[in-house]
Tab-separated table of C-alpha atoms and ligand atoms in Angstrom:
chain	number	residue	atom	x	y	z
A	264	MET	CA	-17.677	15.485	-17.415
A	265	GLU	CA	-14.863	12.830	-17.449
A	266	THR	CA	-16.626	8.491	-18.072
A	267	TYR	CA	-15.432	5.325	-16.842
A	268	GLU	CA	-15.740	4.156	-20.192
A	269	SER	CA	-13.562	7.324	-21.837
A	270	LEU	CA	-11.022	6.482	-19.236
A	271	LEU	CA	-11.134	3.499	-20.594
A	272	ALA	CA	-11.000	4.404	-23.613
A	273	ALA	CA	-8.301	6.633	-22.887
A	274	VAL	CA	-5.983	4.069	-21.796
A	275	THR	CA	-6.511	0.619	-23.116
A	276	ALA	CA	-4.534	-0.252	-26.194
A	277	ALA	CA	-5.689	-0.168	-29.194
A	278	ASP	CA	-4.735	-3.926	-30.523
A	279	GLY	CA	-2.965	-6.832	-28.913
A	280	GLY	CA	-1.341	-5.976	-25.158
A	281	ARG	CA	-3.178	-7.246	-22.244
A	282	PRO	CA	-5.986	-8.651	-20.680
A	283	VAL	CA	-7.067	-7.549	-18.510
A	284	SER	CA	-9.901	-8.595	-16.322
A	285	ASP	CA	-12.739	-7.541	-13.773
A	286	PRO	CA	-12.411	-10.227	-10.575
A	287	ALA	CA	-16.492	-9.824	-10.373
A	288	THR	CA	-17.360	-11.577	-13.053
A	289	GLY	CA	-13.577	-12.741	-15.213
A	290	GLU	CA	-15.298	-10.912	-18.286
A	291	VAL	CA	-11.890	-8.772	-19.780
A	292	LEU	CA	-12.593	-4.610	-18.940
A	293	GLY	CA	-9.609	-3.806	-21.281
A	294	ARG	CA	-6.390	-4.544	-22.441
A	295	ALA	CA	-2.665	-2.443	-21.533
A	296	PRO	CA	-0.727	-2.069	-23.812
A	297	GLU	CA	3.001	-3.790	-22.978
A	298	ARG	CA	5.740	-1.799	-23.118
A	299	GLY	CA	9.589	-3.805	-23.011
A	300	THR	CA	12.836	-2.889	-22.967
A	301	GLY	CA	13.170	-0.548	-26.056
A	302	ASP	CA	9.708	1.305	-24.433
A	303	LEU	CA	12.058	1.784	-20.885
A	304	GLU	CA	15.485	3.016	-23.212
A	305	GLN	CA	12.824	5.483	-24.717
A	306	ALA	CA	11.299	6.900	-21.140
A	307	VAL	CA	14.348	6.940	-19.696
A	308	ALA	CA	16.507	9.537	-21.943
A	309	ALA	CA	12.901	11.752	-21.639
A	310	ALA	CA	13.181	11.343	-17.779
A	311	ARG	CA	16.830	12.675	-18.535
A	312	THR	CA	16.609	15.464	-20.713
A	313	ALA	CA	13.180	17.232	-18.505
A	314	GLN	CA	15.051	16.389	-15.458
A	315	PRO	CA	17.119	19.415	-15.227
A	316	ASP	CA	13.863	21.933	-15.818
A	317	TRP	CA	11.870	19.988	-14.150
A	318	GLU	CA	13.728	20.282	-10.787
A	319	SER	CA	15.055	23.918	-11.679
A	320	LEU	CA	11.158	25.455	-11.895
A	321	GLY	CA	11.583	24.749	-7.845
A	322	HIS	CA	9.639	23.342	-4.516
A	323	GLU	CA	7.111	26.613	-4.841
A	324	GLU	CA	6.017	25.867	-8.943
A	325	ARG	CA	6.313	22.083	-8.645
A	326	SER	CA	4.230	22.185	-5.735
A	327	ARG	CA	1.624	24.016	-7.814
A	328	LEU	CA	1.732	21.311	-10.163
A	329	LEU	CA	1.040	19.072	-8.077
A	330	ASN	CA	-1.935	21.460	-6.750
A	331	THR	CA	-2.887	21.852	-9.859
A	332	ALA	CA	-2.663	17.825	-10.779
A	333	ALA	CA	-5.010	17.463	-7.911
A	334	ASP	CA	-8.086	19.320	-9.105
A	335	ALA	CA	-7.664	17.951	-11.941
A	336	VAL	CA	-7.760	14.162	-10.210
A	337	ASP	CA	-10.998	15.149	-8.310
A	338	ARG	CA	-11.985	16.416	-11.190
A	339	SER	CA	-12.203	13.193	-12.548
A	340	ALA	CA	-12.469	10.814	-9.151
A	341	GLU	CA	-16.021	9.322	-10.123
A	342	ALA	CA	-14.654	8.298	-13.419
A	343	LEU	CA	-11.139	7.073	-11.250
A	344	ALA	CA	-13.179	5.050	-9.171
A	345	HIS	CA	-15.107	3.024	-11.606
A	346	LEU	CA	-11.996	1.846	-13.273
A	347	ILE	CA	-10.497	0.304	-10.246
A	348	SER	CA	-13.273	-1.167	-8.714
A	349	ARG	CA	-13.584	-2.710	-12.615
A	350	GLU	CA	-10.284	-3.593	-12.169
A	351	GLN	CA	-8.483	-3.805	-8.915
A	352	GLY	CA	-12.493	-5.225	-7.405
A	353	LYS	CA	-13.193	-2.667	-4.378
A	354	PRO	CA	-16.024	-1.279	-3.966
A	355	LEU	CA	-17.065	1.790	-4.388
A	356	ASN	CA	-18.353	2.579	-1.107
A	357	GLY	CA	-16.434	2.365	2.134
A	358	PRO	CA	-12.954	2.094	2.448
A	359	GLY	CA	-13.365	1.543	-1.229
A	360	SER	CA	-11.886	3.338	-4.600
A	361	ARG	CA	-13.549	6.659	-3.914
A	362	PHE	CA	-11.755	6.967	-0.866
A	363	GLU	CA	-9.110	5.767	-2.629
A	364	ALA	CA	-9.203	8.139	-5.630
A	365	GLY	CA	-10.614	10.741	-2.655
A	366	GLY	CA	-6.782	9.541	-0.753
A	367	VAL	CA	-4.653	10.345	-4.491
A	368	SER	CA	-5.391	14.637	-4.987
A	369	ALA	CA	-5.709	14.374	-0.960
A	370	TRP	CA	-1.850	13.161	-0.915
A	371	LEU	CA	-0.972	15.327	-3.639
A	372	ARG	CA	-1.507	18.420	-2.242
A	373	ALA	CA	-0.170	16.980	1.522
A	374	THR	CA	3.037	16.306	-0.362
A	375	ALA	CA	2.832	19.885	-2.400
A	376	ALA	CA	2.229	21.191	0.910
A	377	THR	CA	4.743	19.761	3.361
A	378	PRO	CA	8.288	21.465	4.967
A	379	LEU	CA	10.721	20.265	3.916
A	380	GLU	CA	14.302	24.126	5.700
A	381	PRO	CA	17.366	22.907	5.466
A	382	GLU	CA	18.878	22.433	8.727
A	383	ARG	CA	21.498	23.669	10.366
A	384	VAL	CA	23.644	20.945	11.684
A	385	LEU	CA	26.241	22.759	13.320
A	386	ASP	CA	27.509	25.843	14.415
A	387	ASP	CA	29.568	26.804	16.872
A	388	GLU	CA	33.329	28.528	17.072
A	389	SER	CA	34.590	25.174	15.497
A	390	GLY	CA	32.285	25.628	12.603
A	391	GLN	CA	28.272	24.932	10.505
A	392	ALA	CA	27.261	23.185	9.076
A	393	THR	CA	23.836	22.729	6.904
A	394	LEU	CA	22.396	19.844	5.143
A	395	GLY	CA	19.770	20.060	2.228
A	396	TYR	CA	18.637	17.535	0.305
A	397	ARG	CA	18.586	18.080	-3.641
A	398	ALA	CA	16.994	15.549	-5.595
A	399	ALA	CA	18.542	12.129	-6.394
A	400	GLY	CA	17.558	12.572	-10.195
A	401	LEU	CA	15.822	9.439	-11.893
A	402	VAL	CA	13.554	8.048	-9.915
A	403	GLY	CA	11.771	3.987	-11.294
A	404	ALA	CA	8.955	2.977	-9.045
A	405	ILE	CA	7.839	-0.335	-9.986
A	406	GLY	CA	3.751	-1.414	-8.078
A	407	PRO	CA	1.466	-3.544	-6.403
A	408	TRP	CA	-2.286	-4.296	-7.102
A	409	ASN	CA	-3.881	-3.701	-3.889
A	410	TRP	CA	-4.067	-0.018	-3.863
A	411	PRO	CA	-2.258	0.668	-7.636
A	412	ALA	CA	-3.842	4.223	-7.639
A	413	LEU	CA	-2.953	4.903	-3.807
A	414	ILE	CA	0.465	3.819	-3.759
A	415	ALA	CA	1.489	4.884	-6.587
A	416	THR	CA	1.307	8.527	-5.987
A	417	TRP	CA	3.082	7.580	-2.447
A	418	GLN	CA	5.962	7.293	-4.700
A	419	PHE	CA	5.441	9.650	-7.167
A	420	ALA	CA	4.007	12.889	-5.738
A	421	PRO	CA	7.313	12.993	-3.508
A	422	ALA	CA	8.999	11.707	-5.908
A	423	LEU	CA	8.296	14.974	-8.679
A	424	ARG	CA	7.258	17.527	-5.057
A	425	MET	CA	11.662	16.565	-5.228
A	426	GLY	CA	12.305	17.423	-8.599
A	427	ASN	CA	12.922	14.237	-9.657
A	428	THR	CA	11.714	13.010	-13.059
A	429	VAL	CA	9.821	9.113	-12.091
A	430	VAL	CA	9.115	6.221	-15.009
A	431	MET	CA	7.250	3.715	-13.278
A	432	LYS	CA	5.960	0.140	-13.404
A	433	PRO	CA	2.182	-0.596	-12.280
A	434	SER	CA	1.453	-4.055	-11.563
A	435	GLU	CA	0.510	-6.841	-14.452
A	436	HIS	CA	-2.999	-6.998	-12.978
A	437	THR	CA	-3.719	-3.368	-12.530
A	438	PRO	CA	-2.424	-0.938	-15.017
A	439	LEU	CA	-4.713	0.562	-16.088
A	440	SER	CA	-6.112	2.639	-13.160
A	441	VAL	CA	-2.518	3.876	-12.526
A	442	LEU	CA	-2.267	4.848	-16.384
A	443	ALA	CA	-5.539	6.972	-16.344
A	444	LEU	CA	-3.851	8.267	-13.031
A	445	ALA	CA	-0.962	9.309	-15.246
A	446	ALA	CA	-2.958	10.557	-17.682
A	447	ILE	CA	-5.321	12.947	-16.151
A	448	VAL	CA	-1.695	14.360	-13.380
A	449	ASN	CA	-0.158	14.603	-17.382
A	450	ARG	CA	-2.710	17.064	-18.127
A	451	VAL	CA	-0.343	19.135	-15.938
A	452	LEU	CA	3.323	17.969	-15.342
A	453	PRO	CA	5.313	18.762	-18.437
A	454	GLU	CA	6.843	15.634	-20.866
A	455	GLY	CA	9.198	12.786	-19.848
A	456	VAL	CA	8.303	13.749	-16.251
A	457	LEU	CA	6.145	10.981	-15.097
A	458	THR	CA	5.903	8.388	-17.236
A	459	VAL	CA	4.306	5.034	-16.751
A	460	LEU	CA	5.238	1.135	-18.535
A	461	PRO	CA	2.634	-1.359	-18.224
A	462	GLY	CA	4.434	-4.826	-18.148
A	463	GLY	CA	5.060	-7.955	-16.049
A	464	GLY	CA	7.678	-8.516	-13.628
A	465	ASP	CA	10.223	-9.178	-16.436
A	466	LEU	CA	10.083	-4.409	-17.258
A	467	GLY	CA	10.576	-4.539	-13.533
A	468	ALA	CA	13.680	-6.505	-13.426
A	469	ALA	CA	14.635	-4.737	-16.113
A	470	MET	CA	14.109	-1.450	-14.627
A	471	VAL	CA	16.289	-2.434	-11.798
A	472	ALA	CA	19.013	-3.655	-14.435
A	473	HIS	CA	19.182	-0.212	-15.229
A	474	PRO	CA	22.032	2.084	-14.328
A	475	ALA	CA	20.178	5.133	-15.181
A	476	PHE	CA	18.742	5.190	-12.338
A	477	ASP	CA	19.100	7.562	-9.223
A	478	LYS	CA	16.446	5.902	-6.465
A	479	LEU	CA	14.333	3.000	-7.123
A	480	MET	CA	10.653	3.211	-4.662
A	481	PHE	CA	9.013	-0.710	-4.913
A	482	THR	CA	5.908	-1.503	-3.450
A	483	GLY	CA	4.655	-5.167	-2.885
A	484	SER	CA	6.017	-8.621	-1.315
A	485	THR	CA	9.414	-10.109	0.255
A	486	ARG	CA	10.322	-11.961	-1.818
A	487	THR	CA	10.407	-9.720	-5.041
A	488	GLY	CA	12.256	-7.254	-2.675
A	489	ARG	CA	14.719	-9.280	-1.410
A	490	ALA	CA	15.268	-10.234	-5.498
A	491	ILE	CA	15.217	-6.442	-6.418
A	492	THR	CA	18.029	-5.429	-3.512
A	493	ALA	CA	20.448	-7.933	-4.683
A	494	ALA	CA	19.868	-7.390	-8.178
A	495	SER	CA	20.522	-3.532	-8.003
A	496	ALA	CA	24.181	-4.103	-6.761
A	497	ALA	CA	25.739	-2.781	-9.409
A	498	ASN	CA	24.421	0.370	-9.759
A	499	LEU	CA	23.660	0.555	-6.237
A	500	PRO	CA	20.358	3.614	-6.600
A	501	ARG	CA	18.990	4.063	-3.569
A	502	LEU	CA	16.067	1.921	-2.251
A	503	THR	CA	13.039	2.587	-0.252
A	504	LEU	CA	11.413	-1.286	-0.037
A	505	GLU	CA	7.508	-1.202	1.469
A	506	LEU	CA	6.967	-5.173	0.950
A	507	GLY	CA	4.612	-7.841	2.656
A	508	GLY	CA	3.639	-7.609	6.557
A	509	ASN	CA	1.633	-9.818	8.894
A	510	ASP	CA	0.651	-7.766	11.333
A	511	PRO	CA	-0.262	-9.400	14.398
A	512	GLY	CA	-3.292	-7.568	16.793
A	513	ILE	CA	-3.064	-7.185	20.593
A	514	VAL	CA	-6.726	-7.222	22.880
A	515	LEU	CA	-5.681	-7.166	26.413
A	516	PRO	CA	-8.459	-7.402	28.908
A	517	ASP	CA	-9.153	-4.440	29.793
A	518	ALA	CA	-10.785	-3.578	26.139
A	519	ASP	CA	-13.825	-3.217	25.194
A	520	PRO	CA	-15.444	-5.660	22.835
A	521	ALA	CA	-19.148	-3.884	21.822
A	522	ALA	CA	-16.733	-0.581	21.417
A	523	ILE	CA	-13.836	-1.685	19.311
A	524	ALA	CA	-15.806	-4.463	17.005
A	525	GLU	CA	-15.935	-2.348	13.754
A	526	ASP	CA	-12.841	-0.828	13.977
A	527	LEU	CA	-11.116	-4.143	14.321
A	528	PHE	CA	-13.054	-5.897	11.420
A	529	TRP	CA	-11.948	-3.285	8.970
A	530	GLY	CA	-8.286	-3.615	10.503
A	531	ALA	CA	-8.323	-6.499	8.592
A	532	PHE	CA	-10.395	-6.832	5.910
A	533	ILE	CA	-10.751	-3.670	4.457
A	534	ASN	CA	-9.946	-4.280	0.794
A	535	THR	CA	-10.788	-7.982	1.298
A	536	GLY	CA	-7.800	-8.298	3.162
A	537	GLN	CA	-5.729	-6.552	0.734
A	538	THR	CA	-3.208	-4.442	2.846
A	539	CYS	CA	0.212	-4.481	3.112
A	540	ALA	CA	-0.355	-3.209	7.443
A	541	ALA	CA	-4.055	-4.610	7.374
A	542	LEU	CA	-4.462	-7.345	11.024
A	543	LYS	CA	-2.971	-10.362	10.024
A	544	ARG	CA	-3.440	-12.226	12.959
A	545	LEU	CA	-5.249	-11.167	16.372
A	546	TYR	CA	-4.379	-11.979	20.027
A	547	VAL	CA	-7.696	-11.822	22.128
A	548	HIS	CA	-7.346	-12.663	26.121
A	549	GLU	CA	-8.622	-15.983	26.394
A	550	SER	CA	-11.334	-13.311	29.274
A	551	LEU	CA	-12.470	-11.678	25.875
A	552	HIS	CA	-12.479	-14.739	23.761
A	553	ASP	CA	-15.639	-15.531	22.771
A	554	GLU	CA	-17.183	-11.588	23.306
A	555	VAL	CA	-14.159	-10.361	20.827
A	556	ALA	CA	-15.091	-13.127	17.874
A	557	GLU	CA	-18.858	-13.023	18.140
A	558	ALA	CA	-18.457	-8.715	17.824
A	559	LEU	CA	-16.955	-9.394	15.196
A	560	ALA	CA	-18.658	-12.917	13.406
A	561	GLY	CA	-21.277	-10.440	14.473
A	562	VAL	CA	-20.130	-7.608	11.356
A	563	ALA	CA	-18.436	-8.911	8.540
A	564	ALA	CA	-22.458	-11.267	8.499
A	565	ARG	CA	-23.622	-7.266	8.374
A	566	MET	CA	-21.299	-6.068	5.699
A	567	PRO	CA	-22.139	-6.764	1.827
A	568	MET	CA	-19.621	-8.833	-0.705
A	569	GLY	CA	-20.656	-8.406	-4.830
A	570	PRO	CA	-18.772	-6.678	-7.321
A	571	GLY	CA	-17.480	-3.472	-6.315
A	572	THR	CA	-19.335	-1.081	-9.046
A	573	ASP	CA	-22.306	-2.079	-6.921
A	574	GLU	CA	-23.563	0.901	-4.410
A	575	ALA	CA	-24.306	-1.948	-1.934
A	576	SER	CA	-20.509	-3.671	-2.272
A	577	MET	CA	-18.982	-2.958	1.503
A	578	LEU	CA	-16.661	-5.992	0.769
A	579	GLY	CA	-15.472	-6.679	-3.381
A	580	PRO	CA	-13.917	-9.802	-4.729
A	581	LEU	CA	-10.271	-10.466	-4.657
A	582	THR	CA	-8.120	-9.150	-6.876
A	583	THR	CA	-6.556	-12.215	-9.158
A	584	ALA	CA	-7.301	-15.951	-9.648
A	585	GLY	CA	-4.536	-16.344	-7.803
A	586	GLN	CA	-5.058	-15.022	-4.723
A	587	PHE	CA	-8.121	-16.512	-3.615
A	588	ARG	CA	-6.173	-19.357	-4.580
A	589	ILE	CA	-3.887	-18.419	-1.619
A	590	VAL	CA	-6.191	-17.522	1.028
A	591	ASP	CA	-8.817	-21.123	-0.032
A	592	ASP	CA	-5.609	-23.719	1.089
A	593	LEU	CA	-4.782	-20.731	3.831
A	594	VAL	CA	-8.187	-21.375	4.849
A	595	ALA	CA	-8.624	-25.439	4.360
A	596	GLN	CA	-5.024	-26.105	6.806
A	597	ALA	CA	-6.196	-23.684	9.726
A	598	ALA	CA	-9.442	-25.555	9.444
A	599	ALA	CA	-7.648	-28.817	9.164
A	600	ALA	CA	-5.181	-28.649	11.939
A	601	GLY	CA	-7.838	-27.778	14.598
A	602	GLY	CA	-8.987	-24.004	12.919
A	603	ARG	CA	-12.957	-23.048	13.915
A	604	LEU	CA	-14.556	-21.349	10.974
A	605	ILE	CA	-17.230	-18.835	13.742
A	606	THR	CA	-18.779	-17.363	9.674
A	607	GLY	CA	-16.886	-17.670	6.534
A	608	GLY	CA	-14.807	-19.765	4.493
A	609	GLY	CA	-16.974	-22.117	1.825
A	610	PRO	CA	-16.576	-20.393	-1.160
A	611	ASP	CA	-18.117	-21.286	-4.344
A	612	ARG	CA	-15.654	-21.857	-6.136
A	613	GLU	CA	-17.183	-22.614	-9.652
A	614	ALA	CA	-19.036	-19.357	-9.072
A	615	PRO	CA	-17.629	-16.473	-11.751
A	616	GLY	CA	-15.568	-14.383	-9.912
A	617	ASN	CA	-12.205	-14.691	-7.242
A	618	PHE	CA	-15.329	-14.162	-4.177
A	619	PHE	CA	-13.947	-15.197	-0.556
A	620	PRO	CA	-16.677	-14.325	2.236
A	621	ALA	CA	-15.642	-12.634	5.204
A	622	THR	CA	-13.841	-15.570	7.388
A	623	LEU	CA	-13.080	-15.523	11.089
A	624	VAL	CA	-10.913	-19.059	12.306
A	625	THR	CA	-10.807	-19.614	16.311
A	626	GLY	CA	-8.036	-21.615	17.914
A	627	PRO	CA	-5.525	-22.730	14.921
A	628	PRO	CA	-2.728	-23.790	16.258
A	629	ALA	CA	0.579	-20.983	16.459
A	630	ASP	CA	2.238	-22.387	13.278
A	631	ALA	CA	-0.676	-22.818	11.488
A	632	PRO	CA	0.400	-20.884	8.100
A	633	LEU	CA	-3.285	-18.709	8.991
A	634	VAL	CA	-1.215	-17.894	10.784
A	635	VAL	CA	2.586	-17.026	10.534
A	636	GLU	CA	1.845	-16.381	6.204
A	637	GLU	CA	0.626	-13.202	4.590
A	638	GLN	CA	-3.144	-14.352	3.758
A	639	PHE	CA	-3.844	-11.053	2.133
A	640	GLY	CA	-6.901	-12.335	1.965
A	641	PRO	CA	-10.850	-11.398	3.770
A	642	ALA	CA	-10.075	-14.317	6.689
A	643	LEU	CA	-8.213	-13.505	10.229
A	644	PRO	CA	-7.235	-16.449	12.861
A	645	ILE	CA	-8.522	-14.889	16.339
A	646	ILE	CA	-6.048	-16.740	19.166
A	647	ALA	CA	-6.113	-16.858	22.451
A	648	TYR	CA	-3.400	-15.750	25.296
A	649	SER	CA	-2.688	-15.719	28.647
A	650	ASP	CA	0.528	-14.235	29.382
A	651	LEU	CA	1.435	-10.178	28.226
A	652	ASP	CA	4.878	-11.300	27.365
A	653	GLU	CA	3.861	-14.897	25.659
A	654	VAL	CA	1.741	-12.996	23.453
A	655	ILE	CA	4.274	-10.156	22.883
A	656	THR	CA	6.609	-12.993	21.687
A	657	HIS	CA	4.150	-14.284	18.966
A	658	ALA	CA	3.870	-10.897	17.670
A	659	ASN	CA	7.390	-10.411	17.522
A	660	ALA	CA	8.799	-13.884	16.096
A	661	LEU	CA	8.735	-13.559	12.323
A	662	ASP	CA	9.761	-11.698	10.228
A	663	VAL	CA	8.218	-9.353	9.247
A	664	GLY	CA	7.278	-6.324	10.727
A	665	LEU	CA	5.510	-3.509	9.162
A	666	GLY	CA	2.117	-2.896	11.622
A	667	ALA	CA	0.998	-4.209	14.754
A	668	SER	CA	-2.285	-2.723	17.473
A	669	VAL	CA	-2.708	-2.493	20.408
A	670	TRP	CA	-6.953	-2.526	22.154
A	671	SER	CA	-6.793	-1.279	25.665
A	672	GLY	CA	-10.001	1.022	27.498
A	673	ASP	CA	-6.013	2.601	29.243
A	674	VAL	CA	-4.235	3.931	26.110
A	675	GLU	CA	-1.603	4.042	27.919
A	676	ARG	CA	-1.133	0.956	29.423
A	677	ALA	CA	-1.186	0.154	25.158
A	678	LYS	CA	1.253	2.431	24.973
A	679	GLN	CA	3.680	0.210	27.038
A	680	VAL	CA	3.064	-2.773	25.203
A	681	ALA	CA	3.309	-1.029	21.827
A	682	SER	CA	6.860	0.094	22.625
A	683	ARG	CA	7.915	-3.475	22.710
A	684	ILE	CA	6.416	-4.882	19.036
A	685	GLU	CA	9.389	-5.008	16.718
A	686	ALA	CA	7.053	-3.302	13.628
A	687	GLY	CA	7.352	0.161	11.982
A	688	THR	CA	4.028	1.019	13.036
A	689	ILE	CA	2.094	0.123	16.666
A	690	TRP	CA	-1.717	1.533	16.329
A	691	ILE	CA	-4.138	1.839	19.249
A	692	ASN	CA	-7.291	1.263	19.611
A	693	LYS	CA	-6.935	1.375	15.067
A	694	HIS	CA	-5.184	-0.112	13.048
A	695	GLY	CA	-3.543	0.631	9.252
A	696	THR	CA	-4.831	3.733	8.949
A	697	VAL	CA	-1.929	6.166	7.046
A	698	HIS	CA	-1.817	10.293	6.993
A	699	PRO	CA	0.312	11.697	4.599
A	700	MET	CA	2.236	14.011	7.540
A	701	VAL	CA	2.893	10.576	9.381
A	702	PRO	CA	5.484	8.553	8.233
A	703	PHE	CA	5.455	5.035	7.309
A	704	GLY	CA	7.704	1.617	7.651
A	705	GLY	CA	8.595	-1.639	8.137
A	706	VAL	CA	11.724	-3.491	9.943
A	707	LYS	CA	12.818	-6.792	8.800
A	708	GLY	CA	11.249	-8.332	5.883
A	709	SER	CA	9.292	-6.057	5.951
A	710	GLY	CA	11.448	-3.349	4.073
A	711	TYR	CA	13.647	-0.292	4.768
A	712	GLY	CA	12.822	4.077	4.047
A	713	LEU	CA	9.810	5.771	4.917
A	714	GLU	CA	7.332	7.041	2.965
A	715	PHE	CA	5.034	10.991	4.048
A	716	GLY	CA	6.804	12.986	5.865
A	717	ALA	CA	8.989	15.166	5.779
A	718	GLU	CA	11.061	12.108	5.790
A	719	GLY	CA	9.216	10.684	3.174
A	720	LEU	CA	11.165	13.806	0.702
A	721	LYS	CA	14.333	12.824	2.308
A	722	SER	CA	13.629	9.570	1.041
A	723	VAL	CA	13.466	10.735	-2.460
A	724	ALA	CA	16.745	12.935	-2.407
A	725	VAL	CA	20.061	12.820	-1.431
A	726	PRO	CA	21.335	14.486	1.755
A	727	GLN	CA	24.595	17.333	1.120
A	728	VAL	CA	25.944	18.835	3.335
A	729	ILE	CA	27.244	23.025	3.129
A	730	ALA	CA	30.367	23.587	5.962
A	731	THR	CA	32.086	26.522	5.926
B	49	NAD	P1	4.863	-8.095	-6.420
B	49	NAD	O1	5.979	-8.316	-5.765
B	49	NAD	O2	4.829	-10.386	-6.968
B	49	NAD	O3	4.232	-7.490	-7.664
B	49	NAD	C1	5.118	-6.246	-7.186
B	49	NAD	C2	4.728	-5.369	-8.151
B	49	NAD	O4	6.753	-6.451	-9.189
B	49	NAD	C3	4.843	-6.179	-9.957
B	49	NAD	O5	5.126	-4.340	-10.570
B	49	NAD	C4	5.741	-7.114	-10.032
B	49	NAD	O6	5.505	-6.489	-11.836
B	49	NAD	C5	6.877	-6.255	-9.847
B	49	NAD	N1	7.949	-7.472	-9.921
B	49	NAD	C6	7.258	-8.756	-10.380
B	49	NAD	N2	8.909	-10.101	-10.103
B	49	NAD	C7	9.934	-8.625	-9.922
B	49	NAD	C8	10.955	-8.702	-10.194
B	49	NAD	N3	12.099	-9.406	-10.831
B	49	NAD	N4	12.039	-7.267	-10.351
B	49	NAD	C9	11.371	-5.772	-10.404
B	49	NAD	N5	9.708	-6.004	-10.651
B	49	NAD	C10	9.368	-7.445	-10.286
B	49	NAD	O7	3.837	-8.330	-4.694
B	49	NAD	P2	2.130	-7.919	-5.424
B	49	NAD	O8	2.033	-9.827	-5.454
B	49	NAD	O9	2.253	-7.262	-6.410
B	49	NAD	O10	1.180	-6.415	-4.215
B	49	NAD	C11	1.506	-7.863	-2.511
B	49	NAD	C12	2.561	-7.800	-1.506
B	49	NAD	O11	2.557	-6.699	-1.667
B	49	NAD	C13	1.370	-8.405	-0.861
B	49	NAD	O12	3.419	-8.837	-0.084
B	49	NAD	C14	1.860	-7.454	0.555
B	49	NAD	O13	2.143	-6.988	2.035
B	49	NAD	C15	3.020	-5.859	-0.126
B	49	NAD	N6	2.618	-4.922	-0.030
B	49	NAD	C16	2.195	-3.549	0.697
B	49	NAD	C17	2.442	-2.586	1.255
B	49	NAD	C18	3.785	-1.767	0.998
B	49	NAD	O14	3.152	-0.659	1.677
B	49	NAD	N7	4.789	-2.310	2.404
B	49	NAD	C19	2.216	-2.183	0.146
B	49	NAD	C20	0.875	-2.775	-0.862
B	49	NAD	C21	1.457	-4.479	-1.024
């Protein structure tokens, strides 16, 4: 049986490479090979060579191979989950690394099963036209560190299903999880179809500048997304950009604080807040503000924080020391501006590991950086409102629009409010849940393009009209 140790040994650099440290202890757990532009040329050539045969296998055979890859992931799921917990920090339990490893195989299977039929778009006396989708060719994928294996799967699974070959660069903070996943999946796939090149932002930039890519999928910060958009102009690859967010949640006066507290908590604190579509600012009607804040503090108090590999942990460390500093600064600024820390704050800065306690800040000013910037960590600002139009204006005021949520006892009322919010997904009485058949993507500075479902398959293909 595959173990954490055997999986890690299979992907660790023999010598040299980039040290990868455990965010719970600071200890180096392995070294990732560091690839450069010469490796990029080789990977691109191999992927180009493999692409026509891969495409000619057809949907049925490619889907069969994706299902077989999902079986292989299931067999190694426990080892993969341990590696994710060691490298990225999320706990094994709750919505953590076992959930992530399970999501990888679920997404592989769902992507294999998603139907995509050509569409008859014209059929009358003037003629007939059909819209279908072909492989784009070579897909380049660049990923972040928060859900390394799952987001890699969101990128490569649809691309492979559509007949593309893929070269991907994981985040320099979590290369081992993605290398391990690819090592498992590549037991099933033909050579050259999926290549992972670990390296830093410079390697990502080299990919973006390379003329061989027909399509680039990027998941990461808005800042890097803008740089990629500018740099890709010379070659015009198609782009999917899944960027940062600052999702608002709006609690209407008819919500039940006790009933929604746990879902609100996980909407904000999943993966210790390091999730693109997490709830990042909570607006609560003034009549419920104190009750909701107390109920959330109660949930926070019963969620143990500790190393990801500890079975008891429900919250883990931040993945990087840099992210710890960002959260620490945002909380300090919010407190200095009059925000009240009703729970959390006060991290032990001398202790090993990047542990920042789950923090709730009530009453920060509307323009506090904790409210208007993406914290990407376990600190939630809670803001009372009295007027619905005003709170919707606040929700829409930022230059990002990934997700949002409305919480109410009246679902129809909540849907009306949802329709006025500028975001790619608005959840009702939940936040951040994604499903492989439901398209997901942002608006404004959160990027463009859709992932998941048939729309996700179209995003990694090129449309083709046949007209008679
Ligand atoms: P990041 O932008 O710093 O890095 C992402 C990737 O881009 C890394 O692999 C990095 O090496 C690479 N990169 C850096 N500079 C590059 C360049 N010039 N050209 C090409 N590649 C380059 O983001 P991060 O810190 O890893 O991730 C956190 C951010 O990602 C947050 O803002 C979060 O909201 C966002 N995110 C979005 C989604 C989504 O689906 N919308 C999902 C997860 C994370």
